[in-house]
């Protein structure tokens, strides 16, 4: 493991430098390997204007379905008068099903989070191969995760898109789920502006694994081969001394993009991401040509909410993943991060994040009230929304106070 460095606070003292960095972050000069999804026939799946219905049928005992192995099932999705798939007969869509989640994990017949895989290319909803259905048991507002990803995307970060689905398993209603776009090879192909993907590494296990070691189980290869030399080079570059760290790491990583990711994480109170001691819930994308970029994941306990009731880390807390720690010890990168925080604040206001949360919650309120499987009542969801709105509306003041002190 790389040696732990002393935390060095390096305030940004020159307003002109900060202004230049804000402009650069808002309009990056360097080409990004990943862009917004385009030409996507599945875009309707991630529209919040309507809620689709998903029916799943399996002959397996519900209690035997786990997160560690796949179970055979059949699938049907209904959107208005349009149907994709079938549960029975020669038209049935055969899929693979398993449970998901750590803190949000629930066994069936409770409201389990679900991962679906469509192994037959001709039996896919608008070409998608995987579907992630979050049970939202940790997001009582039912909108925080969707709204948080919207902010990431508004800042040019290739975050997943979201929609909503009401799920039935073996004809029993399981209630409202968040359909989070699975970040796989198909999703990356829709976003890759300058070439293909070499690797997509998923950061897992958090602080229980070694994020400084490229061979560690912390890095799960979701796309690509077992050759991790690209990741090894990035982590080796991160061992440079603070004075030369920026030049070393910036040659391999898009630090404009990464500092924006970390700034959004801290701004929305994502205490379980890369820029936190948990070092969890993120992806590293390595393109065939270009620099590493980072993608967010698992933001269901943000805006000061969530069932864990965790206090968000301060904007200046230097604990986190190894790249974030290195950035905080380098004056140039830290200035980029501070500038990114200001850019995030401005974007949050520009897209009216609080109004977005309010309108989205209103659109799904009826579905929340009908969800007999959920652990959250409509009144509790309303209260969670109010708490999230208070957090969002006070965040500019929180940041302004921190900037004055730093």
Short mmCIF file of C-alpha atoms in Angstrom, two decimals, residues 29-358:
data_model
loop_
_atom_site.label_atom_id
_atom_site.label_comp_id
_atom_site.label_asym_id
_atom_site.label_seq_id
_atom_site.Cartn_x
_atom_site.Cartn_y
_atom_site.Cartn_z
CA UNK A 29 -11.07 22.35 -23.54
CA UNK A 30 -9.93 18.75 -23.43
CA UNK A 31 -11.98 16.19 -25.30
CA UNK A 32 -13.96 13.94 -23.02
CA UNK A 33 -13.98 10.25 -23.78
CA UNK A 34 -17.58 9.99 -22.59
CA UNK A 35 -20.42 12.30 -23.59
CA UNK A 36 -24.19 12.36 -23.16
CA UNK A 37 -25.94 9.33 -24.62
CA UNK A 38 -27.03 9.96 -28.20
CA UNK A 39 -29.00 8.13 -30.86
CA UNK A 40 -30.51 5.95 -28.17
CA UNK A 41 -33.69 4.05 -28.93
CA UNK A 42 -33.95 3.17 -25.22
CA UNK A 43 -34.08 6.80 -24.05
CA UNK A 44 -37.80 6.50 -23.28
CA UNK A 45 -37.00 3.97 -20.54
CA UNK A 46 -35.32 6.74 -18.57
CA UNK A 47 -38.02 9.38 -18.95
CA UNK A 48 -39.81 10.27 -15.73
CA UNK A 49 -42.98 11.37 -17.53
CA UNK A 50 -44.52 7.91 -17.22
CA UNK A 51 -44.07 4.78 -15.14
CA UNK A 52 -43.69 1.48 -16.97
CA UNK A 53 -44.98 -1.84 -15.70
CA UNK A 54 -42.62 -4.83 -15.42
CA UNK A 55 -43.88 -8.37 -14.89
CA UNK A 56 -41.47 -11.15 -13.91
CA UNK A 57 -42.32 -14.82 -13.59
CA UNK A 58 -40.13 -17.54 -12.14
CA UNK A 59 -40.69 -21.13 -11.07
CA UNK A 60 -37.92 -20.87 -8.49
CA UNK A 61 -38.71 -20.53 -4.81
CA UNK A 62 -38.57 -16.80 -4.05
CA UNK A 63 -36.57 -17.49 -0.91
CA UNK A 64 -33.87 -19.21 -2.98
CA UNK A 65 -33.22 -16.17 -5.17
CA UNK A 66 -29.95 -14.53 -4.09
CA UNK A 67 -27.46 -11.84 -5.04
CA UNK A 68 -24.69 -14.34 -5.74
CA UNK A 69 -26.23 -16.40 -8.54
CA UNK A 70 -28.65 -15.95 -11.42
CA UNK A 71 -32.15 -17.42 -11.49
CA UNK A 72 -34.14 -18.21 -14.64
CA UNK A 73 -37.25 -16.11 -15.19
CA UNK A 74 -39.45 -14.65 -17.91
CA UNK A 75 -40.13 -10.96 -18.52
CA UNK A 76 -42.72 -8.56 -19.87
CA UNK A 77 -42.65 -4.75 -19.91
CA UNK A 78 -45.74 -2.67 -20.64
CA UNK A 79 -45.66 0.97 -21.63
CA UNK A 80 -49.13 2.25 -22.35
CA UNK A 81 -50.50 0.03 -25.11
CA UNK A 82 -47.04 -1.26 -26.11
CA UNK A 83 -45.73 -4.55 -24.75
CA UNK A 84 -42.20 -5.94 -24.81
CA UNK A 85 -41.79 -9.64 -24.13
CA UNK A 86 -44.13 -12.24 -22.70
CA UNK A 87 -44.28 -14.44 -19.62
CA UNK A 88 -45.47 -17.69 -21.19
CA UNK A 89 -45.49 -19.66 -24.41
CA UNK A 90 -43.21 -19.54 -27.41
CA UNK A 91 -43.07 -15.72 -27.23
CA UNK A 92 -41.79 -15.70 -23.65
CA UNK A 93 -38.65 -13.67 -23.01
CA UNK A 94 -36.15 -15.74 -21.02
CA UNK A 95 -34.08 -13.60 -18.65
CA UNK A 96 -31.73 -14.02 -15.70
CA UNK A 97 -32.66 -12.56 -12.33
CA UNK A 98 -30.77 -11.94 -9.11
CA UNK A 99 -31.04 -9.72 -6.05
CA UNK A 100 -28.84 -6.68 -5.40
CA UNK A 101 -27.82 -4.30 -2.67
CA UNK A 102 -25.79 -4.11 0.53
CA UNK A 103 -27.50 -1.84 3.04
CA UNK A 104 -30.56 -1.91 0.80
CA UNK A 105 -30.54 -5.69 0.41
CA UNK A 106 -33.86 -7.39 1.02
CA UNK A 107 -34.74 -11.03 0.35
CA UNK A 108 -37.90 -11.92 -1.52
CA UNK A 109 -40.80 -11.85 -0.81
CA UNK A 110 -39.80 -8.57 0.85
CA UNK A 111 -39.05 -5.71 -1.53
CA UNK A 112 -35.72 -6.88 -2.93
CA UNK A 113 -33.63 -4.81 -5.30
CA UNK A 114 -33.26 -6.56 -8.65
CA UNK A 115 -30.76 -7.03 -11.43
CA UNK A 116 -32.06 -8.41 -14.71
CA UNK A 117 -30.01 -9.70 -17.63
CA UNK A 118 -31.31 -10.32 -21.14
CA UNK A 119 -29.06 -13.01 -22.67
CA UNK A 120 -30.87 -13.25 -26.03
CA UNK A 121 -30.12 -10.27 -28.27
CA UNK A 122 -33.51 -10.50 -30.00
CA UNK A 123 -35.30 -10.37 -26.65
CA UNK A 124 -34.22 -7.01 -25.28
CA UNK A 125 -36.10 -3.79 -24.58
CA UNK A 126 -34.73 -1.32 -27.14
CA UNK A 127 -31.42 -3.16 -27.16
CA UNK A 128 -30.48 -2.98 -23.47
CA UNK A 129 -28.75 -6.05 -22.03
CA UNK A 130 -29.10 -5.33 -18.31
CA UNK A 131 -31.59 -3.62 -16.07
CA UNK A 132 -31.00 -2.36 -12.52
CA UNK A 133 -34.14 -1.95 -10.41
CA UNK A 134 -33.48 -0.19 -7.11
CA UNK A 135 -35.97 -0.83 -4.33
CA UNK A 136 -35.40 2.70 -2.92
CA UNK A 137 -35.70 1.49 0.67
CA UNK A 138 -32.81 3.78 1.64
CA UNK A 139 -34.15 6.78 -0.29
CA UNK A 140 -37.38 7.60 1.50
CA UNK A 141 -37.98 10.63 -0.72
CA UNK A 142 -38.00 8.31 -3.78
CA UNK A 143 -36.53 11.15 -5.87
CA UNK A 144 -33.10 11.99 -4.42
CA UNK A 145 -31.16 9.49 -6.52
CA UNK A 146 -32.88 10.52 -9.75
CA UNK A 147 -32.37 14.22 -9.02
CA UNK A 148 -28.73 13.74 -8.03
CA UNK A 149 -27.88 11.98 -11.29
CA UNK A 150 -29.62 14.81 -13.16
CA UNK A 151 -27.17 17.27 -11.60
CA UNK A 152 -24.19 15.10 -12.57
CA UNK A 153 -25.40 14.93 -16.17
CA UNK A 154 -26.12 18.66 -16.30
CA UNK A 155 -22.42 19.21 -15.59
CA UNK A 156 -21.38 17.01 -18.50
CA UNK A 157 -20.66 13.88 -16.46
CA UNK A 158 -21.79 10.65 -18.13
CA UNK A 159 -23.88 9.53 -15.15
CA UNK A 160 -26.64 6.93 -15.49
CA UNK A 161 -30.15 7.95 -16.45
CA UNK A 162 -33.20 6.91 -14.44
CA UNK A 163 -36.87 6.10 -14.88
CA UNK A 164 -39.54 4.47 -12.75
CA UNK A 165 -41.22 1.07 -12.93
CA UNK A 166 -43.92 -0.72 -11.01
CA UNK A 167 -42.90 -4.36 -10.64
CA UNK A 168 -44.93 -7.55 -10.34
CA UNK A 169 -43.32 -10.91 -9.50
CA UNK A 170 -45.43 -14.00 -10.05
CA UNK A 171 -48.50 -11.73 -10.30
CA UNK A 172 -47.83 -10.12 -6.90
CA UNK A 173 -47.29 -6.36 -6.77
CA UNK A 174 -43.86 -5.32 -5.48
CA UNK A 175 -44.42 -1.62 -5.91
CA UNK A 176 -42.37 1.26 -7.25
CA UNK A 177 -38.72 0.82 -8.29
CA UNK A 178 -36.14 3.19 -9.73
CA UNK A 179 -34.90 1.91 -13.08
CA UNK A 180 -31.24 2.99 -13.04
CA UNK A 181 -29.42 2.67 -16.35
CA UNK A 182 -26.88 -0.15 -16.05
CA UNK A 183 -23.39 1.06 -16.95
CA UNK A 184 -22.14 -1.69 -19.24
CA UNK A 185 -20.61 -1.95 -22.71
CA UNK A 186 -23.89 -1.05 -24.40
CA UNK A 187 -24.37 2.07 -22.27
CA UNK A 188 -20.75 3.11 -22.84
CA UNK A 189 -21.05 2.73 -26.61
CA UNK A 190 -23.85 5.33 -26.53
CA UNK A 191 -21.54 7.79 -24.77
CA UNK A 192 -18.09 7.14 -26.20
CA UNK A 193 -17.11 10.16 -28.26
CA UNK A 194 -13.49 9.36 -29.14
CA UNK A 195 -13.28 5.59 -29.43
CA UNK A 196 -14.04 2.35 -27.67
CA UNK A 197 -13.70 1.21 -24.10
CA UNK A 198 -10.59 -0.58 -22.88
CA UNK A 199 -11.89 -1.17 -19.34
CA UNK A 200 -14.70 -0.27 -17.02
CA UNK A 201 -13.63 -0.85 -13.42
CA UNK A 202 -16.26 -0.88 -10.70
CA UNK A 203 -15.10 0.25 -7.27
CA UNK A 204 -16.52 -2.19 -4.73
CA UNK A 205 -16.03 -3.25 -1.10
CA UNK A 206 -15.12 0.29 -0.10
CA UNK A 207 -12.74 0.71 2.81
CA UNK A 208 -12.52 -3.06 3.37
CA UNK A 209 -10.25 -3.40 0.32
CA UNK A 210 -7.08 -1.72 -0.96
CA UNK A 211 -7.89 0.98 -3.51
CA UNK A 212 -4.18 1.69 -4.04
CA UNK A 213 -3.54 -1.79 -5.48
CA UNK A 214 -4.65 -2.40 -9.07
CA UNK A 215 -4.87 -6.15 -8.44
CA UNK A 216 -7.09 -5.70 -5.41
CA UNK A 217 -10.65 -7.04 -5.32
CA UNK A 218 -11.62 -3.40 -4.85
CA UNK A 219 -11.50 -3.08 -8.64
CA UNK A 220 -14.02 -5.32 -10.37
CA UNK A 221 -13.58 -5.55 -14.14
CA UNK A 222 -17.06 -5.03 -15.61
CA UNK A 223 -15.87 -4.40 -19.19
CA UNK A 224 -12.52 -5.46 -20.66
CA UNK A 225 -9.85 -8.10 -20.21
CA UNK A 226 -7.97 -9.23 -17.11
CA UNK A 227 -4.96 -7.08 -18.12
CA UNK A 228 -5.01 -4.20 -15.63
CA UNK A 229 -1.85 -2.45 -16.80
CA UNK A 230 -3.78 0.78 -17.53
CA UNK A 231 -5.09 0.91 -13.97
CA UNK A 232 -1.67 0.01 -12.58
CA UNK A 233 -0.11 2.92 -14.47
CA UNK A 234 -2.73 5.33 -13.11
CA UNK A 235 -2.25 4.25 -9.51
CA UNK A 236 1.54 4.36 -9.91
CA UNK A 237 1.27 7.93 -11.22
CA UNK A 238 -0.76 8.78 -8.13
CA UNK A 239 2.30 8.00 -5.96
CA UNK A 240 4.13 11.07 -7.27
CA UNK A 241 5.16 13.75 -4.79
CA UNK A 242 2.57 16.53 -4.31
CA UNK A 243 4.56 19.06 -6.36
CA UNK A 244 4.70 16.80 -9.43
CA UNK A 245 1.45 14.94 -8.81
CA UNK A 246 -0.68 17.00 -11.21
CA UNK A 247 1.58 16.51 -14.23
CA UNK A 248 1.95 12.82 -13.44
CA UNK A 249 -1.75 12.02 -13.00
CA UNK A 250 -3.19 14.49 -15.52
CA UNK A 251 -1.31 12.66 -18.28
CA UNK A 252 -3.53 9.63 -17.64
CA UNK A 253 -6.70 10.98 -16.02
CA UNK A 254 -9.16 13.68 -17.05
CA UNK A 255 -8.85 15.71 -13.87
CA UNK A 256 -11.28 18.36 -15.10
CA UNK A 257 -13.95 15.67 -15.23
CA UNK A 258 -12.92 13.91 -12.01
CA UNK A 259 -12.82 17.07 -9.91
CA UNK A 260 -16.36 17.80 -11.10
CA UNK A 261 -17.45 14.32 -10.01
CA UNK A 262 -15.93 14.83 -6.57
CA UNK A 263 -17.41 18.33 -6.28
CA UNK A 264 -20.90 17.03 -7.06
CA UNK A 265 -20.46 14.16 -4.59
CA UNK A 266 -19.58 16.59 -1.80
CA UNK A 267 -22.21 19.15 -2.81
CA UNK A 268 -25.08 16.63 -2.75
CA UNK A 269 -23.81 14.99 0.43
CA UNK A 270 -22.85 11.65 -1.12
CA UNK A 271 -21.02 10.23 1.89
CA UNK A 272 -20.67 6.78 0.31
CA UNK A 273 -18.80 7.68 -2.88
CA UNK A 274 -15.21 8.03 -4.07
CA UNK A 275 -14.54 11.33 -2.28
CA UNK A 276 -15.25 9.77 1.11
CA UNK A 277 -13.45 7.38 3.44
CA UNK A 278 -15.81 4.65 2.20
CA UNK A 279 -14.24 4.82 -1.31
CA UNK A 280 -17.32 3.19 -2.74
CA UNK A 281 -19.96 3.41 -5.49
CA UNK A 282 -18.05 4.60 -8.54
CA UNK A 283 -16.67 3.45 -11.88
CA UNK A 284 -13.36 4.18 -13.60
CA UNK A 285 -13.63 4.25 -17.39
CA UNK A 286 -10.47 3.60 -19.40
CA UNK A 287 -10.94 4.41 -23.11
CA UNK A 288 -8.93 2.85 -25.91
CA UNK A 289 -7.59 6.34 -26.57
CA UNK A 290 -7.83 9.19 -24.12
CA UNK A 291 -7.78 9.53 -20.36
CA UNK A 292 -9.45 7.79 -17.46
CA UNK A 293 -12.75 9.27 -16.34
CA UNK A 294 -14.93 8.57 -13.32
CA UNK A 295 -18.65 7.79 -13.20
CA UNK A 296 -20.88 8.02 -10.12
CA UNK A 297 -23.07 5.26 -8.71
CA UNK A 298 -25.18 4.39 -5.67
CA UNK A 299 -26.31 7.88 -4.67
CA UNK A 300 -29.50 6.83 -2.88
CA UNK A 301 -28.62 8.45 0.47
CA UNK A 302 -27.83 12.02 -0.50
CA UNK A 303 -29.13 15.51 0.42
CA UNK A 304 -28.60 14.71 4.10
CA UNK A 305 -31.17 11.91 3.97
CA UNK A 306 -31.17 8.15 3.74
CA UNK A 307 -31.85 5.50 6.31
CA UNK A 308 -28.27 5.55 7.64
CA UNK A 309 -28.72 9.17 8.80
CA UNK A 310 -25.11 10.01 7.99
CA UNK A 311 -23.82 13.58 8.18
CA UNK A 312 -22.23 14.59 4.85
CA UNK A 313 -18.50 15.21 4.82
CA UNK A 314 -17.36 18.82 4.71
CA UNK A 315 -16.22 20.29 1.40
CA UNK A 316 -12.65 20.39 2.69
CA UNK A 317 -12.40 16.92 4.22
CA UNK A 318 -9.38 15.35 2.50
CA UNK A 319 -10.26 11.69 3.14
CA UNK A 320 -11.29 9.62 0.14
CA UNK A 321 -10.03 7.48 -2.70
CA UNK A 322 -6.32 7.69 -3.58
CA UNK A 323 -6.81 10.04 -6.55
CA UNK A 324 -8.93 12.40 -4.46
CA UNK A 325 -6.37 12.39 -1.65
CA UNK A 326 -3.60 13.16 -4.13
CA UNK A 327 -5.65 15.97 -5.65
CA UNK A 328 -6.23 17.60 -2.27
CA UNK A 329 -2.46 17.66 -1.66
CA UNK A 330 -1.68 19.38 -4.96
CA UNK A 331 -2.40 23.11 -5.22
CA UNK A 332 -3.42 23.05 -8.89
CA UNK A 333 -5.83 20.14 -8.54
CA UNK A 334 -7.27 21.44 -5.31
CA UNK A 335 -7.97 24.76 -7.01
CA UNK A 336 -9.78 22.88 -9.78
CA UNK A 337 -11.88 21.10 -7.17
CA UNK A 338 -12.79 24.37 -5.44
CA UNK A 339 -13.70 25.93 -8.78
CA UNK A 340 -15.80 22.87 -9.58
CA UNK A 341 -17.75 23.32 -6.35
CA UNK A 342 -18.73 26.82 -7.46
CA UNK A 343 -19.69 25.51 -10.89
CA UNK A 344 -21.88 22.85 -9.25
CA UNK A 345 -23.62 25.46 -7.12
CA UNK A 346 -24.39 27.58 -10.19
CA UNK A 347 -25.64 24.60 -12.18
CA UNK A 348 -27.87 23.47 -9.30
CA UNK A 349 -29.52 26.88 -9.36
CA UNK A 350 -29.72 27.00 -13.15
CA UNK A 351 -31.64 23.73 -13.40
CA UNK A 352 -33.74 24.53 -10.30
CA UNK A 353 -32.83 21.34 -8.49
CA UNK A 354 -35.41 21.90 -5.74
CA UNK A 355 -38.24 22.43 -8.24
CA UNK A 356 -37.17 19.30 -10.10
CA UNK A 357 -37.37 17.24 -6.91
CA UNK A 358 -40.76 18.71 -6.04
#
